[in-house]
PDB file of C-alpha atoms in Angstrom:
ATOM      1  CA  UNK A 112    -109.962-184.498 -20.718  1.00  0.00           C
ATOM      2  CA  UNK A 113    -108.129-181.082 -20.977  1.00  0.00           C
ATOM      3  CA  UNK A 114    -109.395-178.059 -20.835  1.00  0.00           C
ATOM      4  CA  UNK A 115    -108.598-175.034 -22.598  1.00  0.00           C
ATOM      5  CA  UNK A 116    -107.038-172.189 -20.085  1.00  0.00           C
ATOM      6  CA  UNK A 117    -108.367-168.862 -22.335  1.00  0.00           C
ATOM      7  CA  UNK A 118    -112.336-170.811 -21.323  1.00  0.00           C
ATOM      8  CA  UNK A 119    -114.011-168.413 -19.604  1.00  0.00           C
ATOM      9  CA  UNK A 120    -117.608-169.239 -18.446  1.00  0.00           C
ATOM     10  CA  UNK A 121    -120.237-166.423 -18.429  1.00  0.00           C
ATOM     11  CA  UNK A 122    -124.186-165.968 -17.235  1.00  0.00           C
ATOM     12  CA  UNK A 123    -126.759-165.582 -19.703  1.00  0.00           C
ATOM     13  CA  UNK A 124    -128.001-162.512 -17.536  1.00  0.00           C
ATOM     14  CA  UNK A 125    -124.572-160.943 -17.900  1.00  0.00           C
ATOM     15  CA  UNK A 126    -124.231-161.162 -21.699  1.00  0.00           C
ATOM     16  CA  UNK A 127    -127.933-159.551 -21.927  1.00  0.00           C
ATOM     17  CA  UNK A 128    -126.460-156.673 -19.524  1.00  0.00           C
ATOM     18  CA  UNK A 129    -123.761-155.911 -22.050  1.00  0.00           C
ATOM     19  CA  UNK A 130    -126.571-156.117 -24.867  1.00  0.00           C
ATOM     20  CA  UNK A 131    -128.707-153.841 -22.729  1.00  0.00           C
ATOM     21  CA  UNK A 132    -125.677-151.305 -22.459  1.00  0.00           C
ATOM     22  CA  UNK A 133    -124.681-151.015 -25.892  1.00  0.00           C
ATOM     23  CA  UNK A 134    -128.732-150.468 -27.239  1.00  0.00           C
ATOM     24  CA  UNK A 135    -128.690-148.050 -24.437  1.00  0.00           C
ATOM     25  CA  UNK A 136    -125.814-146.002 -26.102  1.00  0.00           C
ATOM     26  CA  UNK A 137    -126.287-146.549 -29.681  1.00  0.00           C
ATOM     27  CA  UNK A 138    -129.841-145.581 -28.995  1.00  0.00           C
ATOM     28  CA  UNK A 139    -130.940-148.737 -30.928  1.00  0.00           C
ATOM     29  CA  UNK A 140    -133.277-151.783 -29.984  1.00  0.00           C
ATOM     30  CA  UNK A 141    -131.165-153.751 -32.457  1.00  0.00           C
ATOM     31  CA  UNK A 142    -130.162-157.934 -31.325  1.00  0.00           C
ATOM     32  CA  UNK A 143    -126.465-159.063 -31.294  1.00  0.00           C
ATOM     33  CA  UNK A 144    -124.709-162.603 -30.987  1.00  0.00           C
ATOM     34  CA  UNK A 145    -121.963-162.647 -28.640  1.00  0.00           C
ATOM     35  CA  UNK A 146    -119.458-162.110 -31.750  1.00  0.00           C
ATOM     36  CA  UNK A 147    -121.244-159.267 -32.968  1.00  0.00           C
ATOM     37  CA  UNK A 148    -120.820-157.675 -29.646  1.00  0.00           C
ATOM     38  CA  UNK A 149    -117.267-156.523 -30.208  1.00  0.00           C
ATOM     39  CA  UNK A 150    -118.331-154.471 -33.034  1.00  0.00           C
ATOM     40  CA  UNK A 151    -121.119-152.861 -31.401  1.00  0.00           C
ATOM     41  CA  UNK A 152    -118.870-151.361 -28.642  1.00  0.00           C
ATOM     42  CA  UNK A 153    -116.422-149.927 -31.310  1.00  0.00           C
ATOM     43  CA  UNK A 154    -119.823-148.661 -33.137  1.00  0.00           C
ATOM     44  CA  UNK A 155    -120.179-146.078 -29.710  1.00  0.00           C
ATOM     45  CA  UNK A 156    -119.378-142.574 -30.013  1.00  0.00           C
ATOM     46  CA  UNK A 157    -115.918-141.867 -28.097  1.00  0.00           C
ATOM     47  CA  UNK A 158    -117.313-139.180 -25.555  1.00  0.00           C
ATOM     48  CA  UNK A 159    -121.220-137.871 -25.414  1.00  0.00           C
ATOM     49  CA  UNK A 160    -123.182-135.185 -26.746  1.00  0.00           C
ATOM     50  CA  UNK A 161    -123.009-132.048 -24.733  1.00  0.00           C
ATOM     51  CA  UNK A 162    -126.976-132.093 -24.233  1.00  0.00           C
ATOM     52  CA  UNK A 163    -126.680-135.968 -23.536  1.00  0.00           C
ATOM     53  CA  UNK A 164    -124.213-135.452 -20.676  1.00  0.00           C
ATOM     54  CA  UNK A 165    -125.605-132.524 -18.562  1.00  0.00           C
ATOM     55  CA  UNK A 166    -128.558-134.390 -18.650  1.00  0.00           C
ATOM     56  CA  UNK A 167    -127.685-137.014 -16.888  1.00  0.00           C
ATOM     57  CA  UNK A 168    -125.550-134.920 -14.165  1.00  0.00           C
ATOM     58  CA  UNK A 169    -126.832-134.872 -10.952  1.00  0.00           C
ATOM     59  CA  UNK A 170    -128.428-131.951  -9.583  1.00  0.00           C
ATOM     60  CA  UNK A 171    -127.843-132.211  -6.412  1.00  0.00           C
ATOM     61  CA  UNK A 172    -125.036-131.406  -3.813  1.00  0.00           C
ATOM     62  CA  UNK A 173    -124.570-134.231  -2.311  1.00  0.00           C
ATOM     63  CA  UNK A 174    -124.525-136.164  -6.027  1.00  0.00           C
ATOM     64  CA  UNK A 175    -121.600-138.221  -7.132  1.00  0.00           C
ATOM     65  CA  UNK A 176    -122.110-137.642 -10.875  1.00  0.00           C
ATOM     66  CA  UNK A 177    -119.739-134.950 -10.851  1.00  0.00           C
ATOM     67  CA  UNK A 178    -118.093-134.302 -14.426  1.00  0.00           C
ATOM     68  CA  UNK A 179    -115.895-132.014 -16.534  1.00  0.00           C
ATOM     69  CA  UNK A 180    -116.632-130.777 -19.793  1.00  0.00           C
ATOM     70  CA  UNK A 181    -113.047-130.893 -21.713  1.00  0.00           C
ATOM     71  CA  UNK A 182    -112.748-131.685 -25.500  1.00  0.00           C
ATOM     72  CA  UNK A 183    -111.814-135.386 -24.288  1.00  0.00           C
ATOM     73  CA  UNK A 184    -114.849-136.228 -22.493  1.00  0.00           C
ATOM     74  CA  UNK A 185    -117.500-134.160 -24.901  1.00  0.00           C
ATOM     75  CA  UNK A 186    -117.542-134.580 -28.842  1.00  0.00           C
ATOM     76  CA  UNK A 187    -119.756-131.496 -30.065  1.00  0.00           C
ATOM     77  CA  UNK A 188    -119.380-129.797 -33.185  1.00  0.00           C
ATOM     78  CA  UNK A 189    -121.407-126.556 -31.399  1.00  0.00           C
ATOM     79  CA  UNK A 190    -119.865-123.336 -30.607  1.00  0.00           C
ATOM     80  CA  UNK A 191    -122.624-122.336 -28.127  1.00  0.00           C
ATOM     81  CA  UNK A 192    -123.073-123.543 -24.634  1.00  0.00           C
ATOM     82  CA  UNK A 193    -127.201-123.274 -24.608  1.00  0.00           C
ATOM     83  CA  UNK A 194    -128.758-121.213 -21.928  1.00  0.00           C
ATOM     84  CA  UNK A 195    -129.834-123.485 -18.819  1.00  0.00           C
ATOM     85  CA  UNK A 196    -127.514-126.593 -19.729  1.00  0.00           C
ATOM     86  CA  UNK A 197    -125.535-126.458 -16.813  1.00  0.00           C
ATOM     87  CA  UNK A 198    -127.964-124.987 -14.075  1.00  0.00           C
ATOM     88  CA  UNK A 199    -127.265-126.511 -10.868  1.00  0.00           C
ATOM     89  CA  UNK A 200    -125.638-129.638 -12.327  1.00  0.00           C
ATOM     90  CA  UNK A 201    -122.443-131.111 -10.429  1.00  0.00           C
ATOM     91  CA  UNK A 202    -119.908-129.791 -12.965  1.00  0.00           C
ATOM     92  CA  UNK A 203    -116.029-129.194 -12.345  1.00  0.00           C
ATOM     93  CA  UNK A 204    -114.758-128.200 -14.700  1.00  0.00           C
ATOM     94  CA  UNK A 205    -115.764-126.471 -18.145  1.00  0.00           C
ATOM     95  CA  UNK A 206    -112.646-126.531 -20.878  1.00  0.00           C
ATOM     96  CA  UNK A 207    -113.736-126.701 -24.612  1.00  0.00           C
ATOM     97  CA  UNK A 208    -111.484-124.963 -27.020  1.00  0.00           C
ATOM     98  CA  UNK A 209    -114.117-124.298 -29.380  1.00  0.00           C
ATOM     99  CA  UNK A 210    -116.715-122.884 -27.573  1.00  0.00           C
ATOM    100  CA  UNK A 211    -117.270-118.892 -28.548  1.00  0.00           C
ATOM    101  CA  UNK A 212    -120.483-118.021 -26.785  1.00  0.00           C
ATOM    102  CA  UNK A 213    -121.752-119.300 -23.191  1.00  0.00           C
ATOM    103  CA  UNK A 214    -125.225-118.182 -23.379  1.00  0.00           C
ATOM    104  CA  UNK A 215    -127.411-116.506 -20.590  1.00  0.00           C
ATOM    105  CA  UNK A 216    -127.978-118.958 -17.031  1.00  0.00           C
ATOM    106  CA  UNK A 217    -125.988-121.793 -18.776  1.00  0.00           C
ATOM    107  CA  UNK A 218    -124.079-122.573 -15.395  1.00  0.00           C
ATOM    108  CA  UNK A 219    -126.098-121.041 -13.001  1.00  0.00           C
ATOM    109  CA  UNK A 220    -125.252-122.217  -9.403  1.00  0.00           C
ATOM    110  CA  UNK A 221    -123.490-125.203 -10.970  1.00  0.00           C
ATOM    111  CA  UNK A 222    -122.391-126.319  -7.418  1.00  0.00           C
ATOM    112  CA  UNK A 223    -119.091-128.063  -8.278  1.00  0.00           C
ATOM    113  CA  UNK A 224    -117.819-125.836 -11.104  1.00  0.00           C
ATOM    114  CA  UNK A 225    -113.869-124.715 -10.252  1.00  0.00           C
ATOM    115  CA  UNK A 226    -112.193-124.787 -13.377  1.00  0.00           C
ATOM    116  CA  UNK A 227    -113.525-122.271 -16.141  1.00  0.00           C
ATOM    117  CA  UNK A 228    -111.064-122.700 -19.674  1.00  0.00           C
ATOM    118  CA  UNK A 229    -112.798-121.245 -22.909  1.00  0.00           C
ATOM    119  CA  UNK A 230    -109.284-120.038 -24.846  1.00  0.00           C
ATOM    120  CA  UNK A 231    -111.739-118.912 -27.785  1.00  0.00           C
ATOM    121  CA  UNK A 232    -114.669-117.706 -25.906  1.00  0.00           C
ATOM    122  CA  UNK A 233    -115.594-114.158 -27.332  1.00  0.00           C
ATOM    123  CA  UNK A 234    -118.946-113.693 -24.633  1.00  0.00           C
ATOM    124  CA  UNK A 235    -120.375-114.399 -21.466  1.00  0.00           C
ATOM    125  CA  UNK A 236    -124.230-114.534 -21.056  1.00  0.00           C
ATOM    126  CA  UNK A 237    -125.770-112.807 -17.652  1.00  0.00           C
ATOM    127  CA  UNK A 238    -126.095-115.228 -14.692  1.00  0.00           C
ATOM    128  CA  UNK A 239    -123.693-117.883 -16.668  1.00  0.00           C
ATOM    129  CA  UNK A 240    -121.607-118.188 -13.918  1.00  0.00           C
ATOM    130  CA  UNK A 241    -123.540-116.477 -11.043  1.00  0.00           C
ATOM    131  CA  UNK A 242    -122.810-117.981  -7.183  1.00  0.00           C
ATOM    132  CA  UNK A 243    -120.316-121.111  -8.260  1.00  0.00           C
ATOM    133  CA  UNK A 244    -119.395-123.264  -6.579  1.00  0.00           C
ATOM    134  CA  UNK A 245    -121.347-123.721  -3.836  1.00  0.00           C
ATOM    135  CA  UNK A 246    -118.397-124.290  -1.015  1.00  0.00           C
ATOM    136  CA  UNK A 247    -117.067-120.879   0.378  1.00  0.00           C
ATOM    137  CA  UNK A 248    -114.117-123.373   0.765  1.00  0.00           C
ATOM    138  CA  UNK A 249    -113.657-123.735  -3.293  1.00  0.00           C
ATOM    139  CA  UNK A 250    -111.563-121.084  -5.680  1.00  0.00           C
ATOM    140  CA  UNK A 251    -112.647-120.872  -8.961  1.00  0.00           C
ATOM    141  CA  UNK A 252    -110.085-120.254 -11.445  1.00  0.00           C
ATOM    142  CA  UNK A 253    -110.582-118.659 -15.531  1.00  0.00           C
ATOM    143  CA  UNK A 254    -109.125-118.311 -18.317  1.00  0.00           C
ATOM    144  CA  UNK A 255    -110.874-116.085 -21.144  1.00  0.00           C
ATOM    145  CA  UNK A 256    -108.574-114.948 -23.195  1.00  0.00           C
ATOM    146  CA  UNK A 257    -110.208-113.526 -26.244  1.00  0.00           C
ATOM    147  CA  UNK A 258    -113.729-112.753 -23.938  1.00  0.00           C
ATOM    148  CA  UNK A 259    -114.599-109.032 -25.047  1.00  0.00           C
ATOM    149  CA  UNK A 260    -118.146-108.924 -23.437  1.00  0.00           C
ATOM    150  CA  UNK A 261    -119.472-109.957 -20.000  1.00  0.00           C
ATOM    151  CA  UNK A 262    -122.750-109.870 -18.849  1.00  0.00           C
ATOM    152  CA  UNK A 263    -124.803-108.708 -16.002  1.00  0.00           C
ATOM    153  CA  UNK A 264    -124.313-110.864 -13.177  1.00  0.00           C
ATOM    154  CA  UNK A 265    -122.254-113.120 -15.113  1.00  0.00           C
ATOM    155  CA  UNK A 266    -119.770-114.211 -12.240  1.00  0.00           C
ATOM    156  CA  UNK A 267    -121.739-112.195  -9.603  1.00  0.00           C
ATOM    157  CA  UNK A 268    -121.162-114.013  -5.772  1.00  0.00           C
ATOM    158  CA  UNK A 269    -118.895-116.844  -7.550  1.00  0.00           C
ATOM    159  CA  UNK A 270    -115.592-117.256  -5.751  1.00  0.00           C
ATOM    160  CA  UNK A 271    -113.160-116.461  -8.558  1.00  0.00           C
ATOM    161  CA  UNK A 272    -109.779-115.749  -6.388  1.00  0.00           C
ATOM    162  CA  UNK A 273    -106.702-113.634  -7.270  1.00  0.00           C
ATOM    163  CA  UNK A 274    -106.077-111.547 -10.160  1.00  0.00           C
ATOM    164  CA  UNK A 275    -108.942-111.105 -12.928  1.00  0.00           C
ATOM    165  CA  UNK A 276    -106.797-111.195 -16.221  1.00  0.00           C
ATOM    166  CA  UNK A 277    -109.226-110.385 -18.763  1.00  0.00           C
ATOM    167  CA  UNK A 278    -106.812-108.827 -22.030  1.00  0.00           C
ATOM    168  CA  UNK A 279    -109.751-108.652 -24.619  1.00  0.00           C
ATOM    169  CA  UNK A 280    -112.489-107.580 -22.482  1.00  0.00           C
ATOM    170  CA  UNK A 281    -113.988-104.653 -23.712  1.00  0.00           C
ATOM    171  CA  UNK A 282    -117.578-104.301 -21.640  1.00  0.00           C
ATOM    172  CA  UNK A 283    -118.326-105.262 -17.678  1.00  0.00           C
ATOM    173  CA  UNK A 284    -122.140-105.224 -17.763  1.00  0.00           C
ATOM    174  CA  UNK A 285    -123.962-104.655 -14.571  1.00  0.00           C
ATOM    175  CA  UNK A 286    -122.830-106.826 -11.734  1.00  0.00           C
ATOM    176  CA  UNK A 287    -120.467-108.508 -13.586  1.00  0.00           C
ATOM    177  CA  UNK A 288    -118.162-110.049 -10.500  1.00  0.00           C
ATOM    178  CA  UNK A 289    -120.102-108.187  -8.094  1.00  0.00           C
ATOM    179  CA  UNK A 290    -119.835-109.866  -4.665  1.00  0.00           C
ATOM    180  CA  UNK A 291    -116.670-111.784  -5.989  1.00  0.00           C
ATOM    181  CA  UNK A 292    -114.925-111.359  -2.489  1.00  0.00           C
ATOM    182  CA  UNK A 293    -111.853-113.344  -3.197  1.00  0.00           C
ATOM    183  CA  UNK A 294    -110.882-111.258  -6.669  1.00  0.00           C
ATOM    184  CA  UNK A 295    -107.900-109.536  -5.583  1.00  0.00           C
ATOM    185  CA  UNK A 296    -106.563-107.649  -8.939  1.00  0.00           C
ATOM    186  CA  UNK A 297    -107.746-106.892 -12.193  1.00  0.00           C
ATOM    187  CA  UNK A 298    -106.344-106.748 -15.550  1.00  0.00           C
ATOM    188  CA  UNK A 299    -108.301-105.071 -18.182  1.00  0.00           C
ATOM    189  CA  UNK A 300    -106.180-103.214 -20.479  1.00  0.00           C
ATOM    190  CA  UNK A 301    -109.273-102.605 -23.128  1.00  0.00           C
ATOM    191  CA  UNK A 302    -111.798-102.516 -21.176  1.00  0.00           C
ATOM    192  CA  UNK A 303    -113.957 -99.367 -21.719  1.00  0.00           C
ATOM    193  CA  UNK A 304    -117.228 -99.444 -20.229  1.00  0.00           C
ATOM    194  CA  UNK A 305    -117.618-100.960 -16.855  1.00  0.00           C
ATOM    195  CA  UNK A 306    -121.437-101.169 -15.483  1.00  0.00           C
ATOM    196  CA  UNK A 307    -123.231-100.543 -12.227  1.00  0.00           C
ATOM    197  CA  UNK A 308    -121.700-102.509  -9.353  1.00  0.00           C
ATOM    198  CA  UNK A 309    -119.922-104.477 -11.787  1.00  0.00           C
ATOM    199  CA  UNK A 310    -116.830-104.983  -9.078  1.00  0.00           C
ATOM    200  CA  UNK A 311    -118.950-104.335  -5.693  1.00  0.00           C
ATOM    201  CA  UNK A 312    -117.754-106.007  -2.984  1.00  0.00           C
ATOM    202  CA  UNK A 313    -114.584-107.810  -4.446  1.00  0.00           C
ATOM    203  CA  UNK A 314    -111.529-107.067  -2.345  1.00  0.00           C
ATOM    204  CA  UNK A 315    -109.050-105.499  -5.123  1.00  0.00           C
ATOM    205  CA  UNK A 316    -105.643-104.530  -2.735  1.00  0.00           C
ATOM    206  CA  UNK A 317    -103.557-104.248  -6.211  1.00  0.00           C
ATOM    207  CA  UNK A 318    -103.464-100.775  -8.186  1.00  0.00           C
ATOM    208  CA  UNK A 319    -105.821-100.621 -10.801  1.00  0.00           C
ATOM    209  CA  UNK A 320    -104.831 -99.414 -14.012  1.00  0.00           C
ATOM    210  CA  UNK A 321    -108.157 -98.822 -16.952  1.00  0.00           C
ATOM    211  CA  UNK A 322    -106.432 -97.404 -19.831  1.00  0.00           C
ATOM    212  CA  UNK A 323    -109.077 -97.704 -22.341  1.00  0.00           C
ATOM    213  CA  UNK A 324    -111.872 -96.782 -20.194  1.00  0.00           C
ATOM    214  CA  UNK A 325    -114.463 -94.739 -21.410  1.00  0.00           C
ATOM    215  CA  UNK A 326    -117.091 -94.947 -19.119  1.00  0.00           C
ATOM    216  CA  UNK A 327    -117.731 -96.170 -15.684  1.00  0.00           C
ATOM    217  CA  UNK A 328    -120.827 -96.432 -14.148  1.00  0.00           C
ATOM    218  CA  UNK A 329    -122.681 -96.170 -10.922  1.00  0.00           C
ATOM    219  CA  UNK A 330    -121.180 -97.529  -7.934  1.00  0.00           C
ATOM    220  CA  UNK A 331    -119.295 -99.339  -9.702  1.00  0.00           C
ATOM    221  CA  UNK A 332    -115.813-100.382  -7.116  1.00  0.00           C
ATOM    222  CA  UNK A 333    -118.105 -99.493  -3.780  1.00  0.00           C
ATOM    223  CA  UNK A 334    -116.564-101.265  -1.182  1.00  0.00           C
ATOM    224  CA  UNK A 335    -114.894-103.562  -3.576  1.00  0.00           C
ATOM    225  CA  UNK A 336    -111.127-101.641  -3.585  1.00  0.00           C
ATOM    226  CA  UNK A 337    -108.754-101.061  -0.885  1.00  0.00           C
ATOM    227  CA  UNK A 338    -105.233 -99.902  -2.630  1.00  0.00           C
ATOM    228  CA  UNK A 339    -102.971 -97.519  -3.163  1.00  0.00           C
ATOM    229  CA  UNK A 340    -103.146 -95.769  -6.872  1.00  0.00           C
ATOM    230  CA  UNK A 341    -106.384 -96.170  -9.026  1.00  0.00           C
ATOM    231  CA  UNK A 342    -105.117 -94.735 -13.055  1.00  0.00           C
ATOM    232  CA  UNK A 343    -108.129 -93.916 -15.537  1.00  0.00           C
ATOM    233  CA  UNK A 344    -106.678 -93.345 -18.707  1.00  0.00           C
ATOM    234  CA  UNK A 345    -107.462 -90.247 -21.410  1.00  0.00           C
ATOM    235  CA  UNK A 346    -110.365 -91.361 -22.812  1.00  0.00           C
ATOM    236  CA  UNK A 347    -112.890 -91.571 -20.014  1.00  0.00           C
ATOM    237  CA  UNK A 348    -116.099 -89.262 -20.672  1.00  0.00           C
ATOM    238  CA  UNK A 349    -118.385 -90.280 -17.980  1.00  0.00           C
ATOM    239  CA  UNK A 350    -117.855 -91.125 -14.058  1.00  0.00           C
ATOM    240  CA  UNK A 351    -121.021 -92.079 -12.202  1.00  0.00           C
ATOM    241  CA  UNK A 352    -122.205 -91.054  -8.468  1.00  0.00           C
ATOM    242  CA  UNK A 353    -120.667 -93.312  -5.727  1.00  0.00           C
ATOM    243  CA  UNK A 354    -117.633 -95.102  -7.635  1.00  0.00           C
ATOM    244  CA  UNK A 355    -115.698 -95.503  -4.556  1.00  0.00           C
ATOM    245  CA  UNK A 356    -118.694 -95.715  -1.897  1.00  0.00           C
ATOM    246  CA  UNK A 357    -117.494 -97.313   1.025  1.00  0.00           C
ATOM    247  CA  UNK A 358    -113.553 -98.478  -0.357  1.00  0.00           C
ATOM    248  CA  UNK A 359    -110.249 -96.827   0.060  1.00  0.00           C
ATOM    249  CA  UNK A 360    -107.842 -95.260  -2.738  1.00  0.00           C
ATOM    250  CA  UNK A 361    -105.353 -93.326  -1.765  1.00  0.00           C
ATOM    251  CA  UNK A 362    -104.388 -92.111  -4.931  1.00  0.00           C
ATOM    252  CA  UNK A 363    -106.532 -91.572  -7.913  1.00  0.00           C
ATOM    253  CA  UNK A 364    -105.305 -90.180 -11.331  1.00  0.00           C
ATOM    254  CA  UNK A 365    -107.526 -89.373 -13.849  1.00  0.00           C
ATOM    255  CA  UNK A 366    -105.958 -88.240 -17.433  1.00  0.00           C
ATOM    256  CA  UNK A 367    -109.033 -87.904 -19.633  1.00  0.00           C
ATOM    257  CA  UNK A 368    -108.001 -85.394 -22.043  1.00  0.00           C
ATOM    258  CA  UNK A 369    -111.267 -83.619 -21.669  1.00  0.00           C
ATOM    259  CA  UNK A 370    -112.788 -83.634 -18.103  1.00  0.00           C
ATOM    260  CA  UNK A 371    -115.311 -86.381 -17.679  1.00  0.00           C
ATOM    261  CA  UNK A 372    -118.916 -85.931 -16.745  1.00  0.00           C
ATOM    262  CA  UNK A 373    -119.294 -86.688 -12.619  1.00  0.00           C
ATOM    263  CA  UNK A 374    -122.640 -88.490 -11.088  1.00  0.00           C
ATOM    264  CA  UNK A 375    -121.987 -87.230  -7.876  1.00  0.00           C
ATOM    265  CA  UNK A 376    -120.230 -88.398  -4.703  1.00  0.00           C
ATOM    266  CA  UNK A 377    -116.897 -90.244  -5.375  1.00  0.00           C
ATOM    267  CA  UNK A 378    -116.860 -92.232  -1.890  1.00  0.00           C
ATOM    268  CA  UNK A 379    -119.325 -91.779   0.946  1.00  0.00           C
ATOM    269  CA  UNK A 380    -122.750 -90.098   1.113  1.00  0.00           C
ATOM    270  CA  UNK A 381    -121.558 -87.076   2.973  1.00  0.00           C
ATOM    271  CA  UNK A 382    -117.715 -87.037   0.931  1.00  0.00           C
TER     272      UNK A 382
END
């Protein structure tokens, strides 16, 4: 008797396992025969739902289910990342190229997240990004090109290294990469108002140049700068009290065409 070589012999329990997966999916409690399988599977929708995935990511540091959010892997029509959607989920990466708004705590403490790519982005909620990843080990790296507001505490005590290139940004709210100890130089050539603490504690050794700058607030680059010439262009009205507390410039230039209002101290308590 001969046997045909394409036979291939399968258990009942693993046909009802690939039934089982594709109701799972589809969402469906529908029956299929064997030959109807095949177009069940091409019935699926190529990536997940944005709500659908983070769902299911772990939340845990030690979890495997560690995933990246890029326009191949998540099919959403939504421009808004929803607040909370990423909270401590074991993400690595973030790159959609339609997203225009990240909402308030929508990666807060995501533990894995190193990769941050938003091309169209336009704002940053507060706490989005605040204390990724969770390794002091990890460097996170961003690019937000057209971003023109940031919020308080967006990246606050998240380990964004090297040179902040932000060419749209136009507002630094309130803690905005405070505790960032690993940003080393900043690049804001529209940026006019810069809030309270908003670079405390970063370790900027590259001159800073803010030639938009209107107003900077409160204590603002305490111990957060260490370099050589600090430029704040003509159009700055208002300085606040301890700018410099605790950090080193050795040259400051400020060419506001009319003298800017001072909080106080520039450095120390007693400078």
């Amino acid at each position: 008797m001969s046997v045909d070589q394409n036979l291939r012999l399968y258990k009942v329990e693993q046909i009802t396992s690939i039934a089982d997966a594709i109701r799972t999916k589809l969402g469906s409690s529908d029956t299929y025969t064997v030959d109807e399988m095949c177009q069940a599977i091409q019935d699926i929708p190529v990536g997940a739902d944005l709500m659908e995935m983070l769902a299911s990511a772990s939340e845990t540091i030690s979890g495997t289910d560690i995933i990246q959010l890029t326009d191949e892997t998540v099919k959403t029509e939504s421009t808004v990342i929803p607040t909370y959607i990423g909270h401590t989920k074991a993400i690595s990466r973030v790159s959609l190229a339609e997203i225009l708004e990240v909402r308030k705590y929508a990666f807060y403490r995501a533990i894995k997240l190193t990769n941050i790519d938003l091309p169209k982005c336009t704002s940053i909620g507060e706490y989005a990004f605040y204390s990724i990843p969770y390794q002091e080990s990890m460097d996170v790296t961003i690019n937000l090109p057209k971003v023109k507001t940031i919020g308080d505490n967006a990246f606050d005590a998240s380990k964004v290294a090297g040179t902040l290139d932000l060419p749209e940004c136009e507002t630094i709210n309130a803690n905005g990469f405070a505790n960032c100890s690993k940003v080393r130089g900043i690049n804001l050539p529209k940026v006019k108002t810069i809030g309270t603490y908003a670079f405390s504690l970063c370790s900027i050794t590259a001159d800073v140049n803010l030639p938009l700058v209107e107003t900077i607030a409160e204590s603002a680059f305490s111990r957060g700068v260490n370099c050589t010439n600090f430029v704040i262009g003509p159009n700055c009205t208002s300085i606040g009290t301890k700018v410099f507390y605790d950090s080193d410039v050795v040259n400051l230039y400020i060419h506001a065409t009319t003298p800017p209002t001072f909080g106080g101290n520039f450095g120390y308590d007693d400078s």
